[in-house]
mmCIF file of N, CA and C in Angstrom:
data_model
loop_
_atom_site.group_PDB
_atom_site.id
_atom_site.type_symbol
_atom_site.label_atom_id
_atom_site.label_comp_id
_atom_site.label_asym_id
_atom_site.label_seq_id
_atom_site.Cartn_x
_atom_site.Cartn_y
_atom_site.Cartn_z
ATOM 1 N N VAL A 1 -11.718 -17.771 2.253
ATOM 2 C CA VAL A 1 -10.381 -17.584 2.796
ATOM 3 C C VAL A 1 -10.393 -17.935 4.283
ATOM 4 N N ASP A 2 -9.445 -18.716 4.694
ATOM 5 C CA ASP A 2 -9.304 -19.077 6.106
ATOM 6 C C ASP A 2 -8.079 -18.366 6.683
ATOM 7 N N LEU A 3 -8.259 -17.809 7.868
ATOM 8 C CA LEU A 3 -7.148 -17.226 8.614
ATOM 9 C C LEU A 3 -6.958 -18.056 9.877
ATOM 10 N N VAL A 4 -5.747 -18.525 10.097
ATOM 11 C CA VAL A 4 -5.467 -19.375 11.253
ATOM 12 C C VAL A 4 -4.338 -18.747 12.060
ATOM 13 N N GLU A 5 -4.669 -18.404 13.317
ATOM 14 C CA GLU A 5 -3.667 -17.840 14.217
ATOM 15 C C GLU A 5 -2.954 -18.949 14.980
ATOM 16 N N SER A 6 -1.736 -18.664 15.386
ATOM 17 C CA SER A 6 -0.983 -19.569 16.243
ATOM 18 C C SER A 6 0.016 -18.759 17.052
ATOM 19 N N GLY A 7 0.565 -19.397 18.075
ATOM 20 C CA GLY A 7 1.615 -18.757 18.858
ATOM 21 C C GLY A 7 1.191 -18.242 20.210
ATOM 22 N N GLY A 8 -0.099 -18.313 20.521
ATOM 23 C CA GLY A 8 -0.539 -17.864 21.830
ATOM 24 C C GLY A 8 -0.088 -18.820 22.921
ATOM 25 N N GLY A 9 -0.276 -18.381 24.163
ATOM 26 C CA GLY A 9 0.091 -19.231 25.291
ATOM 27 C C GLY A 9 0.247 -18.431 26.556
ATOM 28 N N LEU A 10 0.850 -19.063 27.552
ATOM 29 C CA LEU A 10 1.079 -18.450 28.853
ATOM 30 C C LEU A 10 2.518 -17.940 28.917
ATOM 31 N N VAL A 11 2.678 -16.708 29.328
ATOM 32 C CA VAL A 11 4.010 -16.116 29.437
ATOM 33 C C VAL A 11 4.055 -15.246 30.681
ATOM 34 N N GLN A 12 5.217 -15.152 31.280
ATOM 35 C CA GLN A 12 5.373 -14.312 32.463
ATOM 36 C C GLN A 12 5.482 -12.846 32.068
ATOM 37 N N PRO A 13 5.112 -11.955 32.967
ATOM 38 C CA PRO A 13 5.290 -10.513 32.684
ATOM 39 C C PRO A 13 6.738 -10.214 32.309
ATOM 40 N N GLY A 14 6.891 -9.378 31.293
ATOM 41 C CA GLY A 14 8.215 -9.053 30.783
ATOM 42 C C GLY A 14 8.689 -9.978 29.684
ATOM 43 N N GLY A 15 7.961 -11.061 29.458
ATOM 44 C CA GLY A 15 8.344 -12.020 28.440
ATOM 45 C C GLY A 15 7.891 -11.629 27.049
ATOM 46 N N SER A 16 8.134 -12.536 26.090
ATOM 47 C CA SER A 16 7.813 -12.281 24.686
ATOM 48 C C SER A 16 7.061 -13.459 24.091
ATOM 49 N N LEU A 17 6.263 -13.143 23.094
ATOM 50 C CA LEU A 17 5.585 -14.145 22.273
ATOM 51 C C LEU A 17 5.536 -13.621 20.847
ATOM 52 N N ARG A 18 5.485 -14.543 19.894
ATOM 53 C CA ARG A 18 5.254 -14.150 18.509
ATOM 54 C C ARG A 18 4.028 -14.881 17.988
ATOM 55 N N LEU A 19 3.039 -14.102 17.592
ATOM 56 C CA LEU A 19 1.835 -14.658 16.997
ATOM 57 C C LEU A 19 1.985 -14.704 15.481
ATOM 58 N N SER A 20 1.361 -15.702 14.887
ATOM 59 C CA SER A 20 1.337 -15.826 13.432
ATOM 60 C C SER A 20 -0.104 -15.934 12.977
ATOM 61 N N CYS A 21 -0.345 -15.491 11.753
ATOM 62 C CA CYS A 21 -1.664 -15.625 11.136
ATOM 63 C C CYS A 21 -1.429 -15.997 9.682
ATOM 64 N N ALA A 22 -1.866 -17.185 9.318
ATOM 65 C CA ALA A 22 -1.667 -17.670 7.957
ATOM 66 C C ALA A 22 -2.990 -17.675 7.206
ATOM 67 N N ALA A 23 -2.975 -17.124 6.004
ATOM 68 C CA ALA A 23 -4.162 -17.085 5.157
ATOM 69 C C ALA A 23 -4.059 -18.166 4.093
ATOM 70 N N SER A 24 -5.196 -18.820 3.850
ATOM 71 C CA SER A 24 -5.233 -19.837 2.805
ATOM 72 C C SER A 24 -6.622 -19.893 2.205
ATOM 73 N N ARG A 25 -6.683 -20.535 1.068
ATOM 74 C CA ARG A 25 -7.967 -20.643 0.376
ATOM 75 C C ARG A 25 -8.038 -22.021 -0.248
ATOM 76 N N ALA A 26 -9.186 -22.700 -0.059
ATOM 77 C CA ALA A 26 -9.326 -24.079 -0.523
ATOM 78 C C ALA A 26 -9.377 -24.176 -2.043
ATOM 79 N N SER A 27 -9.925 -23.173 -2.692
ATOM 80 C CA SER A 27 -10.017 -23.196 -4.148
ATOM 81 C C SER A 27 -9.604 -21.849 -4.694
ATOM 82 N N GLY A 28 -9.249 -21.801 -5.944
ATOM 83 C CA GLY A 28 -8.765 -20.537 -6.491
ATOM 84 C C GLY A 28 -7.434 -20.183 -5.839
ATOM 85 N N ARG A 29 -7.148 -18.920 -5.764
ATOM 86 C CA ARG A 29 -5.910 -18.502 -5.113
ATOM 87 C C ARG A 29 -6.046 -17.097 -4.554
ATOM 88 N N ILE A 30 -5.225 -16.811 -3.569
ATOM 89 C CA ILE A 30 -5.159 -15.467 -3.009
ATOM 90 C C ILE A 30 -4.275 -14.617 -3.917
ATOM 91 N N VAL A 31 -4.800 -13.494 -4.342
ATOM 92 C CA VAL A 31 -4.045 -12.586 -5.214
ATOM 93 C C VAL A 31 -3.223 -11.615 -4.382
ATOM 94 N N SER A 32 -3.862 -11.012 -3.408
ATOM 95 C CA SER A 32 -3.150 -10.064 -2.550
ATOM 96 C C SER A 32 -3.887 -9.906 -1.225
ATOM 97 N N ILE A 33 -3.120 -9.556 -0.222
ATOM 98 C CA ILE A 33 -3.692 -9.204 1.081
ATOM 99 C C ILE A 33 -3.328 -7.752 1.316
ATOM 100 N N ASN A 34 -4.333 -6.899 1.255
ATOM 101 C CA ASN A 34 -4.082 -5.477 1.186
ATOM 102 C C ASN A 34 -3.816 -4.864 2.552
ATOM 103 N N THR A 35 -4.578 -5.262 3.536
ATOM 104 C CA THR A 35 -4.387 -4.765 4.892
ATOM 105 C C THR A 35 -4.504 -5.924 5.860
ATOM 106 N N TRP A 36 -3.529 -6.019 6.732
ATOM 107 C CA TRP A 36 -3.553 -6.977 7.837
ATOM 108 C C TRP A 36 -3.804 -6.199 9.135
ATOM 109 N N ALA A 37 -4.420 -6.873 10.078
ATOM 110 C CA ALA A 37 -4.615 -6.227 11.378
ATOM 111 C C ALA A 37 -4.687 -7.273 12.475
ATOM 112 N N TRP A 38 -4.280 -6.877 13.658
ATOM 113 C CA TRP A 38 -4.471 -7.674 14.868
ATOM 114 C C TRP A 38 -5.423 -6.914 15.789
ATOM 115 N N TYR A 39 -6.385 -7.625 16.318
ATOM 116 C CA TYR A 39 -7.288 -7.117 17.335
ATOM 117 C C TYR A 39 -7.131 -7.998 18.568
ATOM 118 N N ARG A 40 -7.631 -7.512 19.683
ATOM 119 C CA ARG A 40 -7.659 -8.347 20.883
ATOM 120 C C ARG A 40 -8.904 -8.035 21.691
ATOM 121 N N GLN A 41 -9.320 -9.028 22.467
ATOM 122 C CA GLN A 41 -10.476 -8.849 23.329
ATOM 123 C C GLN A 41 -10.175 -9.484 24.670
ATOM 124 N N ALA A 42 -10.116 -8.643 25.671
ATOM 125 C CA ALA A 42 -9.889 -9.113 27.037
ATOM 126 C C ALA A 42 -11.224 -9.471 27.672
ATOM 127 N N PRO A 43 -11.200 -10.312 28.700
ATOM 128 C CA PRO A 43 -12.460 -10.700 29.356
ATOM 129 C C PRO A 43 -13.243 -9.488 29.836
ATOM 130 N N GLY A 44 -14.521 -9.440 29.462
ATOM 131 C CA GLY A 44 -15.379 -8.359 29.898
ATOM 132 C C GLY A 44 -15.185 -7.041 29.179
ATOM 133 N N LYS A 45 -14.339 -7.047 28.150
ATOM 134 C CA LYS A 45 -14.080 -5.804 27.421
ATOM 135 C C LYS A 45 -14.420 -5.966 25.954
ATOM 136 N N GLU A 46 -14.529 -4.833 25.271
ATOM 137 C CA GLU A 46 -14.810 -4.864 23.846
ATOM 138 C C GLU A 46 -13.530 -5.178 23.065
ATOM 139 N N ARG A 47 -13.711 -5.683 21.865
ATOM 140 C CA ARG A 47 -12.569 -5.954 20.988
ATOM 141 C C ARG A 47 -11.918 -4.629 20.609
ATOM 142 N N GLU A 48 -10.575 -4.602 20.651
ATOM 143 C CA GLU A 48 -9.867 -3.380 20.317
ATOM 144 C C GLU A 48 -8.807 -3.665 19.270
ATOM 145 N N LEU A 49 -8.518 -2.639 18.477
ATOM 146 C CA LEU A 49 -7.492 -2.734 17.441
ATOM 147 C C LEU A 49 -6.121 -2.601 18.091
ATOM 148 N N VAL A 50 -5.235 -3.530 17.755
ATOM 149 C CA VAL A 50 -3.891 -3.522 18.319
ATOM 150 C C VAL A 50 -2.882 -2.959 17.323
ATOM 151 N N ALA A 51 -2.936 -3.456 16.082
ATOM 152 C CA ALA A 51 -1.947 -3.039 15.090
ATOM 153 C C ALA A 51 -2.495 -3.284 13.696
ATOM 154 N N THR A 52 -2.068 -2.455 12.763
ATOM 155 C CA THR A 52 -2.431 -2.635 11.357
ATOM 156 C C THR A 52 -1.181 -2.538 10.489
ATOM 157 N N LEU A 53 -1.252 -3.184 9.342
ATOM 158 C CA LEU A 53 -0.153 -3.136 8.386
ATOM 159 C C LEU A 53 -0.746 -3.095 6.992
ATOM 160 N N SER A 54 -0.479 -2.000 6.285
ATOM 161 C CA SER A 54 -0.951 -1.833 4.923
ATOM 162 C C SER A 54 0.246 -1.441 4.075
ATOM 163 N N GLY A 55 0.650 -2.332 3.170
ATOM 164 C CA GLY A 55 1.892 -2.092 2.446
ATOM 165 C C GLY A 55 3.037 -2.103 3.434
ATOM 166 N N THR A 56 3.749 -1.006 3.484
ATOM 167 C CA THR A 56 4.839 -0.878 4.452
ATOM 168 C C THR A 56 4.472 0.015 5.625
ATOM 169 N N ASN A 57 3.218 0.445 5.659
ATOM 170 C CA ASN A 57 2.768 1.359 6.713
ATOM 171 C C ASN A 57 2.132 0.594 7.853
ATOM 172 N N SER A 58 2.666 0.782 9.038
ATOM 173 C CA SER A 58 2.119 0.133 10.220
ATOM 174 C C SER A 58 1.641 1.177 11.219
ATOM 175 N N ASP A 59 0.702 0.763 12.044
ATOM 176 C CA ASP A 59 0.179 1.647 13.079
ATOM 177 C C ASP A 59 -0.166 0.791 14.287
ATOM 178 N N TYR A 60 -0.081 1.385 15.462
ATOM 179 C CA TYR A 60 -0.256 0.637 16.695
ATOM 180 C C TYR A 60 -1.133 1.398 17.681
ATOM 181 N N ALA A 61 -1.826 0.643 18.509
ATOM 182 C CA ALA A 61 -2.515 1.253 19.635
ATOM 183 C C ALA A 61 -1.469 1.837 20.580
ATOM 184 N N ASP A 62 -1.822 2.921 21.235
ATOM 185 C CA ASP A 62 -0.875 3.579 22.148
ATOM 186 C C ASP A 62 -0.379 2.612 23.225
ATOM 187 N N SER A 63 -1.234 1.702 23.637
ATOM 188 C CA SER A 63 -0.892 0.801 24.737
ATOM 189 C C SER A 63 0.194 -0.205 24.374
ATOM 190 N N VAL A 64 0.450 -0.398 23.071
ATOM 191 C CA VAL A 64 1.448 -1.395 22.668
ATOM 192 C C VAL A 64 2.619 -0.791 21.903
ATOM 193 N N LYS A 65 2.572 0.495 21.621
ATOM 194 C CA LYS A 65 3.660 1.140 20.867
ATOM 195 C C LYS A 65 4.991 0.950 21.570
ATOM 196 N N GLY A 66 5.988 0.588 20.787
ATOM 197 C CA GLY A 66 7.319 0.379 21.333
ATOM 198 C C GLY A 66 7.536 -1.017 21.894
ATOM 199 N N ARG A 67 6.461 -1.795 22.032
ATOM 200 C CA ARG A 67 6.585 -3.159 22.561
ATOM 201 C C ARG A 67 6.213 -4.222 21.527
ATOM 202 N N PHE A 68 5.253 -3.907 20.668
ATOM 203 C CA PHE A 68 4.766 -4.858 19.671
ATOM 204 C C PHE A 68 5.250 -4.434 18.290
ATOM 205 N N ALA A 69 5.430 -5.415 17.406
ATOM 206 C CA ALA A 69 5.814 -5.128 16.029
ATOM 207 C C ALA A 69 5.064 -6.063 15.086
ATOM 208 N N ILE A 70 4.401 -5.471 14.103
ATOM 209 C CA ILE A 70 3.646 -6.245 13.125
ATOM 210 C C ILE A 70 4.478 -6.363 11.850
ATOM 211 N N SER A 71 4.438 -7.538 11.231
ATOM 212 C CA SER A 71 5.190 -7.752 9.997
ATOM 213 C C SER A 71 4.448 -8.767 9.138
ATOM 214 N N ARG A 72 4.923 -8.956 7.925
ATOM 215 C CA ARG A 72 4.255 -9.860 6.993
ATOM 216 C C ARG A 72 5.281 -10.567 6.137
ATOM 217 N N ASP A 73 4.879 -11.741 5.647
ATOM 218 C CA ASP A 73 5.657 -12.477 4.647
ATOM 219 C C ASP A 73 4.701 -12.719 3.493
ATOM 220 N N ASN A 74 4.806 -11.909 2.454
ATOM 221 C CA ASN A 74 3.853 -11.993 1.339
ATOM 222 C C ASN A 74 3.919 -13.344 0.638
ATOM 223 N N ALA A 75 5.097 -13.915 0.552
ATOM 224 C CA ALA A 75 5.237 -15.199 -0.145
ATOM 225 C C ALA A 75 4.481 -16.314 0.574
ATOM 226 N N LYS A 76 4.337 -16.160 1.882
ATOM 227 C CA LYS A 76 3.648 -17.183 2.679
ATOM 228 C C LYS A 76 2.238 -16.773 3.056
ATOM 229 N N ASN A 77 1.802 -15.585 2.619
ATOM 230 C CA ASN A 77 0.482 -15.064 3.016
ATOM 231 C C ASN A 77 0.320 -15.148 4.533
ATOM 232 N N THR A 78 1.327 -14.699 5.228
ATOM 233 C CA THR A 78 1.356 -14.817 6.678
ATOM 234 C C THR A 78 1.734 -13.490 7.309
ATOM 235 N N MET A 79 1.099 -13.208 8.426
ATOM 236 C CA MET A 79 1.368 -12.015 9.200
ATOM 237 C C MET A 79 1.851 -12.430 10.586
ATOM 238 N N TYR A 80 2.655 -11.573 11.195
ATOM 239 C CA TYR A 80 3.203 -11.867 12.512
ATOM 240 C C TYR A 80 2.965 -10.683 13.457
ATOM 241 N N LEU A 81 2.924 -10.994 14.733
ATOM 242 C CA LEU A 81 2.913 -9.955 15.757
ATOM 243 C C LEU A 81 3.937 -10.347 16.809
ATOM 244 N N GLN A 82 5.056 -9.636 16.818
ATOM 245 C CA GLN A 82 6.072 -9.856 17.845
ATOM 246 C C GLN A 82 5.700 -9.019 19.045
ATOM 247 N N MET A 83 5.503 -9.672 20.174
ATOM 248 C CA MET A 83 5.078 -8.985 21.387
ATOM 249 C C MET A 83 6.174 -9.110 22.434
ATOM 250 N N ASN A 84 6.737 -7.989 22.830
ATOM 251 C CA ASN A 84 7.809 -7.955 23.826
ATOM 252 C C ASN A 84 7.360 -7.204 25.068
ATOM 253 N N ARG A 85 8.091 -7.415 26.142
ATOM 254 C CA ARG A 85 7.805 -6.730 27.434
ATOM 255 C C ARG A 85 6.320 -6.833 27.753
ATOM 256 N N LEU A 86 5.806 -8.035 27.694
ATOM 257 C CA LEU A 86 4.376 -8.256 27.904
ATOM 258 C C LEU A 86 3.973 -7.920 29.331
ATOM 259 N N LYS A 87 2.750 -7.418 29.440
ATOM 260 C CA LYS A 87 2.175 -7.012 30.717
ATOM 261 C C LYS A 87 0.905 -7.823 30.975
ATOM 262 N N PRO A 88 0.505 -7.949 32.224
ATOM 263 C CA PRO A 88 -0.746 -8.676 32.503
ATOM 264 C C PRO A 88 -1.939 -8.096 31.751
ATOM 265 N N GLU A 89 -1.931 -6.794 31.524
ATOM 266 C CA GLU A 89 -3.055 -6.183 30.804
ATOM 267 C C GLU A 89 -3.063 -6.503 29.315
ATOM 268 N N ASP A 90 -2.034 -7.192 28.832
ATOM 269 C CA ASP A 90 -2.043 -7.665 27.447
ATOM 270 C C ASP A 90 -2.801 -8.980 27.312
ATOM 271 N N THR A 91 -3.203 -9.564 28.427
ATOM 272 C CA THR A 91 -3.957 -10.813 28.396
ATOM 273 C C THR A 91 -5.258 -10.627 27.635
ATOM 274 N N ALA A 92 -5.464 -11.462 26.620
ATOM 275 C CA ALA A 92 -6.646 -11.337 25.765
ATOM 276 C C ALA A 92 -6.627 -12.455 24.736
ATOM 277 N N VAL A 93 -7.731 -12.604 24.046
ATOM 278 C CA VAL A 93 -7.755 -13.404 22.823
ATOM 279 C C VAL A 93 -7.383 -12.474 21.675
ATOM 280 N N TYR A 94 -6.393 -12.878 20.919
ATOM 281 C CA TYR A 94 -5.903 -12.075 19.809
ATOM 282 C C TYR A 94 -6.455 -12.639 18.497
ATOM 283 N N TYR A 95 -7.020 -11.739 17.697
ATOM 284 C CA TYR A 95 -7.634 -12.118 16.430
ATOM 285 C C TYR A 95 -6.903 -11.443 15.272
ATOM 286 N N CYS A 96 -6.699 -12.184 14.200
ATOM 287 C CA CYS A 96 -6.173 -11.531 13.011
ATOM 288 C C CYS A 96 -7.311 -11.245 12.046
ATOM 289 N N ASN A 97 -7.076 -10.239 11.253
ATOM 290 C CA ASN A 97 -8.068 -9.737 10.311
ATOM 291 C C ASN A 97 -7.333 -9.370 9.037
ATOM 292 N N ALA A 98 -7.944 -9.645 7.898
ATOM 293 C CA ALA A 98 -7.262 -9.334 6.641
ATOM 294 C C ALA A 98 -8.263 -8.946 5.570
ATOM 295 N N ASP A 99 -7.887 -7.966 4.774
ATOM 296 C CA ASP A 99 -8.624 -7.594 3.564
ATOM 297 C C ASP A 99 -7.965 -8.314 2.407
ATOM 298 N N VAL A 100 -8.693 -9.265 1.817
ATOM 299 C CA VAL A 100 -8.093 -10.185 0.853
ATOM 300 C C VAL A 100 -8.744 -10.045 -0.516
ATOM 301 N N THR A 101 -7.921 -10.033 -1.532
ATOM 302 C CA THR A 101 -8.385 -10.147 -2.913
ATOM 303 C C THR A 101 -8.001 -11.541 -3.399
ATOM 304 N N ALA A 102 -9.000 -12.277 -3.860
ATOM 305 C CA ALA A 102 -8.768 -13.646 -4.317
ATOM 306 C C ALA A 102 -9.308 -13.821 -5.724
ATOM 307 N N LEU A 103 -8.824 -14.860 -6.378
ATOM 308 C CA LEU A 103 -9.286 -15.223 -7.709
ATOM 309 C C LEU A 103 -9.936 -16.589 -7.591
ATOM 310 N N THR A 104 -11.197 -16.682 -7.983
ATOM 311 C CA THR A 104 -11.912 -17.944 -7.870
ATOM 312 C C THR A 104 -11.525 -18.878 -9.007
ATOM 313 N N ASP A 105 -11.989 -20.133 -8.908
ATOM 314 C CA ASP A 105 -11.737 -21.092 -9.983
ATOM 315 C C ASP A 105 -12.387 -20.635 -11.290
ATOM 316 N N ALA A 106 -13.413 -19.808 -11.189
ATOM 317 C CA ALA A 106 -14.078 -19.277 -12.381
ATOM 318 C C ALA A 106 -13.409 -18.001 -12.874
ATOM 319 N N SER A 107 -12.220 -17.726 -12.349
ATOM 320 C CA SER A 107 -11.443 -16.549 -12.761
ATOM 321 C C SER A 107 -12.149 -15.242 -12.470
ATOM 322 N N GLU A 108 -12.883 -15.218 -11.373
ATOM 323 C CA GLU A 108 -13.540 -13.992 -10.937
ATOM 324 C C GLU A 108 -12.822 -13.475 -9.694
ATOM 325 N N PHE A 109 -12.667 -12.150 -9.628
ATOM 326 C CA PHE A 109 -12.054 -11.564 -8.450
ATOM 327 C C PHE A 109 -13.074 -11.484 -7.315
ATOM 328 N N GLU A 110 -12.588 -11.749 -6.149
ATOM 329 C CA GLU A 110 -13.434 -11.743 -4.957
ATOM 330 C C GLU A 110 -12.690 -10.980 -3.878
ATOM 331 N N VAL A 111 -13.350 -9.970 -3.313
ATOM 332 C CA VAL A 111 -12.725 -9.142 -2.284
ATOM 333 C C VAL A 111 -13.518 -9.282 -0.998
ATOM 334 N N GLY A 112 -12.825 -9.508 0.107
ATOM 335 C CA GLY A 112 -13.537 -9.659 1.366
ATOM 336 C C GLY A 112 -12.657 -9.387 2.563
ATOM 337 N N LYS A 113 -13.294 -9.200 3.689
ATOM 338 C CA LYS A 113 -12.600 -9.025 4.966
ATOM 339 C C LYS A 113 -12.839 -10.282 5.781
ATOM 340 N N TYR A 114 -11.772 -10.846 6.314
ATOM 341 C CA TYR A 114 -11.860 -12.128 7.001
ATOM 342 C C TYR A 114 -11.270 -12.051 8.402
ATOM 343 N N TRP A 115 -11.767 -12.964 9.271
ATOM 344 C CA TRP A 115 -11.310 -13.039 10.659
ATOM 345 C C TRP A 115 -10.818 -14.446 10.968
ATOM 346 N N GLY A 116 -9.811 -14.508 11.830
ATOM 347 C CA GLY A 116 -9.413 -15.782 12.385
ATOM 348 C C GLY A 116 -10.251 -16.089 13.615
ATOM 349 N N ALA A 117 -10.072 -17.304 14.141
ATOM 350 C CA ALA A 117 -10.847 -17.739 15.298
ATOM 351 C C ALA A 117 -10.267 -17.248 16.616
ATOM 352 N N GLY A 118 -9.028 -16.775 16.582
ATOM 353 C CA GLY A 118 -8.407 -16.214 17.780
ATOM 354 C C GLY A 118 -7.440 -17.167 18.454
ATOM 355 N N THR A 119 -6.471 -16.577 19.141
ATOM 356 C CA THR A 119 -5.518 -17.332 19.939
ATOM 357 C C THR A 119 -5.347 -16.625 21.279
ATOM 358 N N LEU A 120 -5.355 -17.389 22.364
ATOM 359 C CA LEU A 120 -5.338 -16.812 23.704
ATOM 360 C C LEU A 120 -3.916 -16.521 24.149
ATOM 361 N N VAL A 121 -3.715 -15.312 24.614
ATOM 362 C CA VAL A 121 -2.445 -14.905 25.227
ATOM 363 C C VAL A 121 -2.714 -14.579 26.691
ATOM 364 N N THR A 122 -2.018 -15.258 27.583
ATOM 365 C CA THR A 122 -2.170 -15.028 29.008
ATOM 366 C C THR A 122 -0.833 -14.592 29.578
ATOM 367 N N VAL A 123 -0.805 -13.419 30.189
ATOM 368 C CA VAL A 123 0.422 -12.900 30.798
ATOM 369 C C VAL A 123 0.227 -12.927 32.308
ATOM 370 N N SER A 124 0.935 -13.828 32.953
ATOM 371 C CA SER A 124 0.735 -14.016 34.390
ATOM 372 C C SER A 124 1.957 -14.689 34.996
ATOM 373 N N SER A 125 2.209 -14.360 36.237
ATOM 374 C CA SER A 125 3.297 -15.024 36.953
ATOM 375 C C SER A 125 2.760 -16.195 37.773
#
C-alpha cells in the first residue's frame, strides 16, 4: 500500500492549508482503512501525533484543537487535514499514517500500518 501526501507549502501566519493523503495499492485492492492519522515532525524535534480518525471518531493534539480538522473520503481512500489559523510553530513535515486491510491477488487478507513520505508545511511571513 502506498500513501501519498500532498498540499504542503509556504503559508503566512493566520493562513490555511489543506493536506491530502491518498492510499493506493498496485495489486489486489484495499478493503478498508480502519484508522487514519496525521503526524508531524519539526526540525530538531520528535515526531508527534496531530490527529486521528477512526470511523467517525476524531481526536486532536491539544496544540491544534479548534484549528485543524481531519476528514476522509472512503470512496477515494483519501484523508484530509484542514489546517486553519496556522502558526509558525506548526512548521513541520507532516506524515500520514493508515491501518489498512487489503485483499491480495491470491484472495488473502493483509493487514498493515503504512506511512507516507511526508509533505513540508512552512508557516512564515
